[in-house]
Tab-separated table of C-alpha atoms (C1' of nucleotides) in Angstrom:
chain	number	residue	atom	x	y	z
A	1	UNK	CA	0.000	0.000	0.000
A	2	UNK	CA	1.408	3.195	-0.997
A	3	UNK	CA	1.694	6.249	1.542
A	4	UNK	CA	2.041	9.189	-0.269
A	5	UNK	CA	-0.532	10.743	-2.934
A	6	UNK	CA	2.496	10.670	-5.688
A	7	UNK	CA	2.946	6.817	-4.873
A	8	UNK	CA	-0.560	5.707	-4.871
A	9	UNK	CA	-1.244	7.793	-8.851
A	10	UNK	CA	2.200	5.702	-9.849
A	11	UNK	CA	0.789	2.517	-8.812
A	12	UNK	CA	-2.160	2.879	-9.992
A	13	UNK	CA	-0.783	4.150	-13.435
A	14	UNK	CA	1.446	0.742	-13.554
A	15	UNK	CA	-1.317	-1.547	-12.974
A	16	UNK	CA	-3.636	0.137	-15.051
A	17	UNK	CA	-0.935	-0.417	-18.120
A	18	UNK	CA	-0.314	-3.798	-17.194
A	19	UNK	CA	-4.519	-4.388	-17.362
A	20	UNK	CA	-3.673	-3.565	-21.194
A	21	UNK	CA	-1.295	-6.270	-21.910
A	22	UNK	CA	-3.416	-8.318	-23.910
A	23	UNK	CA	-4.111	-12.182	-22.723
A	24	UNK	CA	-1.140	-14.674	-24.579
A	25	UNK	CA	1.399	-11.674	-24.332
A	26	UNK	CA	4.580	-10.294	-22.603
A	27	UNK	CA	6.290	-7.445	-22.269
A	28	UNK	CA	9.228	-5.743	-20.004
A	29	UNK	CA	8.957	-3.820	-16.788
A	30	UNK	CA	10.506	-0.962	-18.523
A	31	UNK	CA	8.102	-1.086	-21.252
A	32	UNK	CA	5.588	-0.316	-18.693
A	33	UNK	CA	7.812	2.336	-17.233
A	34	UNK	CA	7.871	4.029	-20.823
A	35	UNK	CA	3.857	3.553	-21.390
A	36	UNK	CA	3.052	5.330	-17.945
A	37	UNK	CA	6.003	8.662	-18.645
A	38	UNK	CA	8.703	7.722	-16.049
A	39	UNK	CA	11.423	5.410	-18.207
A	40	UNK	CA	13.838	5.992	-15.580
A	41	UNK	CA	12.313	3.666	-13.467
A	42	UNK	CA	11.890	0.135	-14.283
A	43	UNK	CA	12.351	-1.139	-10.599
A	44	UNK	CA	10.095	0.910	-9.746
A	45	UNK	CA	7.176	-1.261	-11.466
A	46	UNK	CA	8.929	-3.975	-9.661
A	47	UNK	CA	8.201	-3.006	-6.710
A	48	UNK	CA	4.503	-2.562	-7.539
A	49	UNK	CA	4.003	-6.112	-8.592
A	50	UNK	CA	5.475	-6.965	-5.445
A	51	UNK	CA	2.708	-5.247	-3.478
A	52	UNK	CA	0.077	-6.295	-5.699
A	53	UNK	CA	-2.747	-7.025	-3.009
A	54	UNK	CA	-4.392	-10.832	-3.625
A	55	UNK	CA	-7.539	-8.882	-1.587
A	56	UNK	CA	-10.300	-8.867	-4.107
A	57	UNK	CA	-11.658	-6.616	-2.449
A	58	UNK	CA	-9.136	-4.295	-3.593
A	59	UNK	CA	-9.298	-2.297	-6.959
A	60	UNK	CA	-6.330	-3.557	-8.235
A	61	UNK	CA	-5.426	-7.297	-7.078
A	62	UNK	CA	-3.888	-10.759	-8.406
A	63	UNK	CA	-6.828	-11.427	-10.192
A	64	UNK	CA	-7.744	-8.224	-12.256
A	65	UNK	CA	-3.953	-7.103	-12.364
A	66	UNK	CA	-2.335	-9.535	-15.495
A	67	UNK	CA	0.900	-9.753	-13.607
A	68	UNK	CA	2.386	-13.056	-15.035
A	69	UNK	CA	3.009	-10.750	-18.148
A	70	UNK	CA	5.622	-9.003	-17.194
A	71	UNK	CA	8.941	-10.089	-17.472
A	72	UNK	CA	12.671	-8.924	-17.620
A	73	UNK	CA	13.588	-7.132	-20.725
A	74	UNK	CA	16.026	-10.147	-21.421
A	75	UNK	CA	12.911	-12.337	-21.817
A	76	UNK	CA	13.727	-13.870	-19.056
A	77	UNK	CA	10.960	-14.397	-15.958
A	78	UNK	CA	12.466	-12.933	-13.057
A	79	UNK	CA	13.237	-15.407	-9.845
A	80	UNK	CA	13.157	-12.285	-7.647
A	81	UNK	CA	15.198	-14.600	-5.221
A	82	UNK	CA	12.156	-17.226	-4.952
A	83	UNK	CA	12.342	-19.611	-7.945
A	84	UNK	CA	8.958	-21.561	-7.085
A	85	UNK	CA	7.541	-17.912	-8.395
A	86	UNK	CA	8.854	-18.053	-11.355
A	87	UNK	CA	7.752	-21.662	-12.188
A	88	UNK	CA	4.616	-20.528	-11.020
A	89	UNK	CA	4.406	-17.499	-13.612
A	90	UNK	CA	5.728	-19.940	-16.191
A	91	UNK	CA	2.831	-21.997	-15.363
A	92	UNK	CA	0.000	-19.274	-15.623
A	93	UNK	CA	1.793	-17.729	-18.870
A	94	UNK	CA	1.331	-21.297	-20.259
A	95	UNK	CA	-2.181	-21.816	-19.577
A	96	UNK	CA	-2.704	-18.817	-21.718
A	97	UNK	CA	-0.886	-20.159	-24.570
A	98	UNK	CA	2.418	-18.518	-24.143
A	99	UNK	CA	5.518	-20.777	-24.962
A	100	UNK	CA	7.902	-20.978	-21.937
A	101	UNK	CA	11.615	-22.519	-22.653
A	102	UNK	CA	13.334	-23.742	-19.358
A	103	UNK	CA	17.046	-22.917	-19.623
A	104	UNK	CA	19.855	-24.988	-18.907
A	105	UNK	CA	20.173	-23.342	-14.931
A	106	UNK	CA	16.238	-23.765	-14.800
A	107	UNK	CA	15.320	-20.192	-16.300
A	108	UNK	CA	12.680	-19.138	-17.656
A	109	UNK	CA	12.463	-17.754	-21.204
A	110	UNK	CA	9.816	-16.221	-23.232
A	111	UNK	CA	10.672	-15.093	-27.463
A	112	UNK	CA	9.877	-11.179	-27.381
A	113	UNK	CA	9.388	-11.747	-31.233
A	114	UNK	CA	6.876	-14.138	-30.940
A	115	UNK	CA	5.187	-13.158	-27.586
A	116	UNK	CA	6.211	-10.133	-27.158
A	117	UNK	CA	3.543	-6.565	-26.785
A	118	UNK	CA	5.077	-3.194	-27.843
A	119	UNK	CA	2.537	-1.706	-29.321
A	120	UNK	CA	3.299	1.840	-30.354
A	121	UNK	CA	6.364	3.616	-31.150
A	122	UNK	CA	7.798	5.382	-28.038
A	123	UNK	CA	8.982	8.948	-27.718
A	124	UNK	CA	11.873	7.988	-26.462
A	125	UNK	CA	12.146	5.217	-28.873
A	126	UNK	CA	12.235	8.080	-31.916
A	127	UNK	CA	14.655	9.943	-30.690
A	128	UNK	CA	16.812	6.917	-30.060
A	129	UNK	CA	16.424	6.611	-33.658
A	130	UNK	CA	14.746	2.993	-33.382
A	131	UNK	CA	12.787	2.390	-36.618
A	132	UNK	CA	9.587	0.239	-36.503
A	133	UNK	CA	10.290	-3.162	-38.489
A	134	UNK	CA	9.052	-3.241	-41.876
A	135	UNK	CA	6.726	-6.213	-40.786
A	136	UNK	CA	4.658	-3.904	-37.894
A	137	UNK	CA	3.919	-1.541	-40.376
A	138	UNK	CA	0.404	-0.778	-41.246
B	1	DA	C1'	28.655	-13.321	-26.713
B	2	DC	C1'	29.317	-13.080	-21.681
B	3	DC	C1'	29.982	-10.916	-16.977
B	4	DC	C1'	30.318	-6.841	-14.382
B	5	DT	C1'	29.250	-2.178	-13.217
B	6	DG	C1'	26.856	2.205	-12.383
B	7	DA	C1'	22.367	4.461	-12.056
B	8	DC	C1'	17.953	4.800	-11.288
B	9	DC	C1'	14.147	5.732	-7.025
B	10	DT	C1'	11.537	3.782	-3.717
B	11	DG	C1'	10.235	0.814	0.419
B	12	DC	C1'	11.626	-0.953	4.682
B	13	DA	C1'	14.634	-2.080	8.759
C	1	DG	C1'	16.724	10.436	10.167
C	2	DT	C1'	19.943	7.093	7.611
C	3	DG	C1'	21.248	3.234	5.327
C	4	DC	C1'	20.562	-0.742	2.746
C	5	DA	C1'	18.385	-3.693	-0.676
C	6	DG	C1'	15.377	-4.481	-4.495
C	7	DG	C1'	10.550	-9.011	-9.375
C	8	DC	C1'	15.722	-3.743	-13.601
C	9	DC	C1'	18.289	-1.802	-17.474
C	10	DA	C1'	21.976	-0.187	-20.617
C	11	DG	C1'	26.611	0.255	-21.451
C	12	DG	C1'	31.451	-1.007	-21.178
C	13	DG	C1'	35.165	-4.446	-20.584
DNA sequence: ACCCTGACCTGCA
DNA sequence: GTGCAGGCCAGGG
């Protein structure tokens, strides 16, 4: 539960993007960060999946909050020091039809080309100078 | 292609 | 009031 006013509009931001993530996708935590206007903060969205509430009472909780579909920007499903989550996520990502390759230290991987949701150009992302691919091109 | 590092900002002890 | 640690990321060896 956030504290401050600031906190509590950031949280809700980042779950409110994440509700957007459409079922049988993935995408990063700083993805999210980007969506919501504060890119400098990956960890930050972290931290809010971390206190996602399983109260369904609350607005935002485990069950309306599609948290399994965010993962590390390396495709990789983070352990956050408790592998049996990850599995877990691997599990629920499955049952939605998203392929999930074990690596060879027990990872978790998921193809960002395949699975992957990015779908606009950023801001940040044009003045990078990252070009859409010819293939996401309407 | 890999490992290591600095930076980022908050939440919690 | 301070310090440390965290569900990360991008860049440099």
């Amino acid at each position: 539960m956030p504290r401050t006013p600031e906190a509590e509009s950031f949280f809700h931001a980042v779950y409110a993007a994440i509700q957007e993530i459409p079922p049988g996708r993935v995408t990063s935590y700083a993805h999210i960060a980007k969506l919501i206007g504060t890119p400098q903060r990956p960890r930050q969205v972290g931290v809010c999946l971390k206190h996602l509430p399983d109260d369904p009472a609350q607005r935002f909780n485990s069950q309306t909050v599609p948290w399994q579909r965010v993962i590390s920007a390396k495709g990789m499903i983070s352990p956050r020091g408790h592998p049996s989550g990850a599995a877990n996520q691997a599990t629920v990502l499955r049952a939605e039809g998203v392929t999930v390759s074990t690596g060879a230290l027990g990872e978790y991987l998921v193809d960002f080309g395949e699975f992957g949701w990015f779908p606009r150009q950023l801001p940040s992302d044009v003045e990078a100078g990252v070009e859409l691919s010819s293939e996401e091109e309407d």
